[in-house]
Coordinates of C-alpha atoms and ligand atoms in Angstrom, one line a residue:
X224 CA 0.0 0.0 0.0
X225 CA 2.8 2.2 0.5
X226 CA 5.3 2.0 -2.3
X227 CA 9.0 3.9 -2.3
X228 CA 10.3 4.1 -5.7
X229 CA 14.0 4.4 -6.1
X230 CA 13.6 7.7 -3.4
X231 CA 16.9 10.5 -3.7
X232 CA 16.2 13.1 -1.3
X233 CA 19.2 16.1 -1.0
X234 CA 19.1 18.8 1.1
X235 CA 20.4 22.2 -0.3
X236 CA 23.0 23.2 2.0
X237 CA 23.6 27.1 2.1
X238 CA 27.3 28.2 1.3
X239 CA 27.9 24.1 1.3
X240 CA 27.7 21.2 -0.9
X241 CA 24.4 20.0 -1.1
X242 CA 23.8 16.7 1.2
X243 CA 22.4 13.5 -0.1
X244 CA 20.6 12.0 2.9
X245 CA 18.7 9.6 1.1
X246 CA 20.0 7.0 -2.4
X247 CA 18.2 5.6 -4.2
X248 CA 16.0 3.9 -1.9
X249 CA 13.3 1.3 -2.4
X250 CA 10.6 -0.1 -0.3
X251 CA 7.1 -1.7 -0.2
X252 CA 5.3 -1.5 3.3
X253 CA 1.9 -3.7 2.8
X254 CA -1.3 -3.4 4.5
X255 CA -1.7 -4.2 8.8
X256 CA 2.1 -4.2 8.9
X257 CA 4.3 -2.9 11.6
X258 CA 7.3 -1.5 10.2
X259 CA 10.8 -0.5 11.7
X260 CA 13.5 1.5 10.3
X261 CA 16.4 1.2 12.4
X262 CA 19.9 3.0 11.8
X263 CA 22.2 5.2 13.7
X264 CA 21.5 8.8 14.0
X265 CA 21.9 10.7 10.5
X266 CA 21.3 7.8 8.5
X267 CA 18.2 9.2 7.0
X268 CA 15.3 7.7 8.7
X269 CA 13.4 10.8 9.7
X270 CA 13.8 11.7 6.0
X271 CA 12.2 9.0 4.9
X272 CA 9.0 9.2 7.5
X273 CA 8.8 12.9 6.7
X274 CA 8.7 12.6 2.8
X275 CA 6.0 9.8 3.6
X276 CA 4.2 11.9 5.9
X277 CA 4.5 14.4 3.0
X278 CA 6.0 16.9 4.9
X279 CA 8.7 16.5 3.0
X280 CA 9.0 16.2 -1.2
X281 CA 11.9 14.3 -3.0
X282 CA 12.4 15.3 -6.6
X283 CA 13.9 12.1 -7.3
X284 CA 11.6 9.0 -7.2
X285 CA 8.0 8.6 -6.0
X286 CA 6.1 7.5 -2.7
X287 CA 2.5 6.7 -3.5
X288 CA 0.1 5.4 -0.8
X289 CA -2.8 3.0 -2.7
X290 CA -1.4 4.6 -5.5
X291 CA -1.4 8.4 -4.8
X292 CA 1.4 10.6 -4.9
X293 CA 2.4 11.8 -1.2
X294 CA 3.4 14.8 -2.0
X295 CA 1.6 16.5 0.7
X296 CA -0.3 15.0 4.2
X297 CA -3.4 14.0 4.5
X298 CA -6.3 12.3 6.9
X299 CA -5.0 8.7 6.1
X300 CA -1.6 9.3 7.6
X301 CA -1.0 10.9 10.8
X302 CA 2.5 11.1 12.6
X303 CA 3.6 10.4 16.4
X304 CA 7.4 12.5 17.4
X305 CA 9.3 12.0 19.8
X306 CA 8.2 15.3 21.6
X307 CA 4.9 15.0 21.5
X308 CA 3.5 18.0 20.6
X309 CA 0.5 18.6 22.8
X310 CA -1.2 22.2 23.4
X311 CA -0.4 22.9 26.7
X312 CA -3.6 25.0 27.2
X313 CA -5.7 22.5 26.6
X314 CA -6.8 19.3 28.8
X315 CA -6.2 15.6 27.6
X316 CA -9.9 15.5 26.1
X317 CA -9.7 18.4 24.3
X318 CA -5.8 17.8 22.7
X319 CA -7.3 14.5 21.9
X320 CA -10.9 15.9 20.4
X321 CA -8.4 18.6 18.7
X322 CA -8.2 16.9 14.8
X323 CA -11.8 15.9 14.9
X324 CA -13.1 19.9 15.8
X325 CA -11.4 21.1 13.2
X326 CA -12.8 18.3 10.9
X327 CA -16.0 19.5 12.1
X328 CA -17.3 17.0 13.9
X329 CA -20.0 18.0 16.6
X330 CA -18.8 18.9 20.2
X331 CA -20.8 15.6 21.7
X332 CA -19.6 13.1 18.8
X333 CA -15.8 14.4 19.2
X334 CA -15.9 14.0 22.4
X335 CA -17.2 10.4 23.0
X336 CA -14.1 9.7 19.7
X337 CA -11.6 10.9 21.8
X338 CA -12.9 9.3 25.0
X339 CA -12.9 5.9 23.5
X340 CA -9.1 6.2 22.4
X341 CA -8.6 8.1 25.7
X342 CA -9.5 4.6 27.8
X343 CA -7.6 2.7 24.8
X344 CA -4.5 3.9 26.2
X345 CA -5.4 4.0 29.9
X346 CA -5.4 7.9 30.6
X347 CA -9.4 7.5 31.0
X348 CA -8.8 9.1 34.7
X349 CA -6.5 11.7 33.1
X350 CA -9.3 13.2 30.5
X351 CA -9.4 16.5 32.4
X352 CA -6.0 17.3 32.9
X353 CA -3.3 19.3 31.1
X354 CA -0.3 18.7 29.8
X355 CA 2.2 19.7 32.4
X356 CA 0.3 17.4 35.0
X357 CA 1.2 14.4 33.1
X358 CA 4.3 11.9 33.1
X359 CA 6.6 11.8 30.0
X360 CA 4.7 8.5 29.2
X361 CA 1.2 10.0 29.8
X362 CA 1.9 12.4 27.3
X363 CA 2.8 10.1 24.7
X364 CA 0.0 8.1 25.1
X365 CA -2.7 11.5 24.8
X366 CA -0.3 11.8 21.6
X367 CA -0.8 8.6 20.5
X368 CA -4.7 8.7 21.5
X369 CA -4.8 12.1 19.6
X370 CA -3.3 10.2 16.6
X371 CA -6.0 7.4 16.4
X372 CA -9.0 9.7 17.4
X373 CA -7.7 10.9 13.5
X374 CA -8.4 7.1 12.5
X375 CA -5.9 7.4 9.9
X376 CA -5.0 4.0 8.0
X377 CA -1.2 4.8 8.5
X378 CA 0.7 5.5 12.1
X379 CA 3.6 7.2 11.1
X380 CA 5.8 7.2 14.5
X381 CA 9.5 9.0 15.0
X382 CA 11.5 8.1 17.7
X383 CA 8.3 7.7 20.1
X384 CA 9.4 6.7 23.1
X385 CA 13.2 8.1 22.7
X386 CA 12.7 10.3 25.3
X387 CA 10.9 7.9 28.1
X388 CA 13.1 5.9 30.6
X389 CA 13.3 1.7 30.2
X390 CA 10.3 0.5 32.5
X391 CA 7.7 3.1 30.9
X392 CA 9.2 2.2 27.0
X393 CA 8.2 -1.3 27.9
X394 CA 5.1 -0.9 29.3
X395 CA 4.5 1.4 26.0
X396 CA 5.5 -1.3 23.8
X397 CA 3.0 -3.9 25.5
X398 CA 0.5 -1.1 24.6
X399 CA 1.0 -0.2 21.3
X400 CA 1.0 -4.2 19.9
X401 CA -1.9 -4.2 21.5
X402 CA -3.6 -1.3 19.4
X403 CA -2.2 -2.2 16.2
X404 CA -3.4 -6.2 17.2
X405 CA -6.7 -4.5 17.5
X406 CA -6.8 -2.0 14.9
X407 CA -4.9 -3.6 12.3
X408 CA -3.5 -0.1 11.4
X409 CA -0.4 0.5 9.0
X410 CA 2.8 1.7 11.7
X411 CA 6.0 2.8 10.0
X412 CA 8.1 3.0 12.6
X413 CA 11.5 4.8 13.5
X414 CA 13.9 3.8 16.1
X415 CA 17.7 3.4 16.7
X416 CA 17.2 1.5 19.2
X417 CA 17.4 -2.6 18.1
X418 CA 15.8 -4.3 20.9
X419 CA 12.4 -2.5 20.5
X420 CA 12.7 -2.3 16.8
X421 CA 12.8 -6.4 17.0
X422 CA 10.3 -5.9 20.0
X423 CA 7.7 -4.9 17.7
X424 CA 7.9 -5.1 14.3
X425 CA 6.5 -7.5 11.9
X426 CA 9.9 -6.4 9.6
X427 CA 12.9 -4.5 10.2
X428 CA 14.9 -2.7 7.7
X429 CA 18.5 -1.5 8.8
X430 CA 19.7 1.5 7.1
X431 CA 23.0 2.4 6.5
X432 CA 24.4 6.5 6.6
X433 CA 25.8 8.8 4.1
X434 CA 24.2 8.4 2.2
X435 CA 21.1 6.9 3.6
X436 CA 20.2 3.3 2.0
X437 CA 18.2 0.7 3.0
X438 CA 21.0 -2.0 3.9
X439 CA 19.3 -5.4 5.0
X440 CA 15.9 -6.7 6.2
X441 CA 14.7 -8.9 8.9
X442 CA 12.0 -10.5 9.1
X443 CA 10.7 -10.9 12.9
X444 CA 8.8 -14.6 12.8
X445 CA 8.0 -14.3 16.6
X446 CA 4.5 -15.0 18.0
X447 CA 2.5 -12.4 19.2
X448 CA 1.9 -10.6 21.6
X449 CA 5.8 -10.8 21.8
X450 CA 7.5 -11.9 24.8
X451 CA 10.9 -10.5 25.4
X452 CA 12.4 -13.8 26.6
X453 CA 11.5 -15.2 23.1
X454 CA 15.0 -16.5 21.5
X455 CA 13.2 -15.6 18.1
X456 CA 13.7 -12.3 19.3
X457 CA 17.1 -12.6 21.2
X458 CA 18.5 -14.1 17.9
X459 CA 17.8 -11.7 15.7
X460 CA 19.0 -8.9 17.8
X461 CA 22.4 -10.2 17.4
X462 CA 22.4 -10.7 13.7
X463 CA 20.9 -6.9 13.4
X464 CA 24.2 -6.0 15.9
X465 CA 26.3 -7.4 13.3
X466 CA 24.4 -5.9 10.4
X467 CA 24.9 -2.4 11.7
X468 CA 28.6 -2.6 13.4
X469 CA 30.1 -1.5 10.2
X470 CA 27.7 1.7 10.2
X471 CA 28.7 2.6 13.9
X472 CA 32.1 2.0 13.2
X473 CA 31.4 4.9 10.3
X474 CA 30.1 6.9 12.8
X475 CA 33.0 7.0 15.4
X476 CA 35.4 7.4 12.4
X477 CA 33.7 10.2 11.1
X478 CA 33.0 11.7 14.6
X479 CA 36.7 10.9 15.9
X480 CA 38.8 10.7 12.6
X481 CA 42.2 9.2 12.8
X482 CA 42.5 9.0 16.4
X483 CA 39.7 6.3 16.0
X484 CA 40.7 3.1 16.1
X485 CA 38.6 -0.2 16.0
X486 CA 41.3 -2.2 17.8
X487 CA 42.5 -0.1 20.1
X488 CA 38.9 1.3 20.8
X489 CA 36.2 -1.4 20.4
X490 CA 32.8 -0.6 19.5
X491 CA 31.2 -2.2 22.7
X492 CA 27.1 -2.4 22.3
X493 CA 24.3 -4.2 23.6
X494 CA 21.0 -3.9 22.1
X495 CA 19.6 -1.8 24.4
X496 CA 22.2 0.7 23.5
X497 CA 21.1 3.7 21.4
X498 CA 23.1 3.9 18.1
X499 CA 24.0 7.2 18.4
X500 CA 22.2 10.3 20.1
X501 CA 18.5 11.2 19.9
X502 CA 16.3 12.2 16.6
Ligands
ADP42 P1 17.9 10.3 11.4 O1 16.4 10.6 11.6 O2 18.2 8.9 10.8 O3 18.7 10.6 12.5 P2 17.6 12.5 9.5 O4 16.7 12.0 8.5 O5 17.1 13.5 10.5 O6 18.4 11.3 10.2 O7 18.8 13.2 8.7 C1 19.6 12.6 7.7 C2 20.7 13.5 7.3 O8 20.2 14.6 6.6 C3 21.5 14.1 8.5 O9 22.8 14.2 8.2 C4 20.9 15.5 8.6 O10 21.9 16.4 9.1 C5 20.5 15.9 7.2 N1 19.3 16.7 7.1 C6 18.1 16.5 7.6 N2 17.2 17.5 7.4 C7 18.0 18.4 6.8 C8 17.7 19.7 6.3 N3 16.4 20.3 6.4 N4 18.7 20.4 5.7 C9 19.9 19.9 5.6 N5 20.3 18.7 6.0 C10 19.3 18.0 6.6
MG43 MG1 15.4 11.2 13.2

């Protein structure tokens, strides 16, 4: 349903060569699947979610969703960011209602919508309150809630839960497989970090940096609802390890330059590890 076709995006650079943060890059996301692109910071992933978003436009290639052109957003796709984006000013109910008021929909109709995703991610008791009265992971699940009260056909989510320390990322990630379970929506997902990239996805493409390319996929053949102690899961964390220690060796070598070296200075990683620093 979503097809990338051969995708070159460059950035004009001002008094600087232009940067080629995406090549050539090619990929069908089908229907109901969950989606992870996984890569070390720079490596072109927000790119990608942006010009399929349509908040971005390449002028090489073409992203069509059921075959339209992208080139701008609409109601079937909605995004989730890392920050998350909320009106301060207004309670949980009303951030949530937001997208349907100005679709128009009537004050009692919008409301019971954005109740029914409000209990869908458990801040029912939190309708009334604001923003700044909420935990990091409150606030991305109002975000989230805002994003399905849109009932778009596509989740299109950035770095998520980035920001949001390990126990509440977990808790997060038991709650989201269980909405798309439900919903069967469409999640492209964006992450650098490989244990909940595996965690969740259906298929995990690894991109590699400068420029951007879509390196290797894994499939993820694990039973759901996951279960972390699943050696499905553990198994293919290592091989994704492997499959990106060349691009974090790039990295450090680009970030360091000659007083990098591997074997004086190995690249030590778990999979929890982030691959790099935040968006
Ligand atoms: P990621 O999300 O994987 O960390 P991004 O997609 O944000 O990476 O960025 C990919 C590369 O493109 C980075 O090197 C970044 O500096 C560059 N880039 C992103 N947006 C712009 C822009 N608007 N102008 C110039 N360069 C950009
Ligand atoms: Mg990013």
């Amino acid at each position: 349903m979503i097809d990338i076709n051969q995708v070159t995006k460059t950035f004009q650079q001002r008094g600087r060569e232009n940067y080629k943060a995406l090549d050539d890059v090619s990929l069908t996301i089908k229907e109901g699947e969950f989606l992870s692109l996984l890569g070390p910071s720079g490596c072109g992933k927000s790119t990608l979610l942006n010009l399929v978003a349509g908040l971005e436009q390449a002028k090489q290639g073409t992203i069509q969703i059921h075959g339209t052109p992208a080139r701008t957003p609409g109601p079937d796709r909605v995004v989730v960011f890392q920050e998350h984006a909320l009106f301060p000013w207004l309670s949980v109910l009303d951030n949530v209602a937001f997208g349907l008021k100005q679709r128009g929909v009537p004050r009692k109709e919008r409301e019971a919508l954005a109740m029914e995703q409000i209990k869908a991610v458990h801040l029912g008791k939190f309708a009334d309150r604001y923003p700044h009265e909420l935990s990091g992971g409150m606030k991305q699940r109002a975000a989230i809630a805002r994003a399905l009260a849109m009932d778009p056909q596509i989740l299109l989510m950035d770095e998520p839960f980035a920001a949001l320390d390990e126990q509440t990322r977990l808790i997060l990630h038991k709650d989201l497989e269980e909405i798309w379970m439900r919903t069967g929506k469409t999640i492209l997902f964006v992450t650098h970090n490989i244990r909940e990239a595996v965690t969740l996805s259906d298929r995990v493409l690894v991109m590699s940096t400068r420029p951007g390319k879509i390196k290797k996929e894994f499939l993820v053949q694990a039973a759901r609802p996951r279960d972390k102690a699943d050696s499905i899961l553990m198994h293919l964390e290592n091989q994704i390890m492997e499959a990106l220690a060349d691009e974090l060796e790039k990295v450090v070598k680009e970030e360091m330059g000659d007083e990098y070296s591997l074997k004086t200075n190995p690249v030590h990683h778990s999979a929890t590890d982030s691959l790099g620093g935040g968006i």
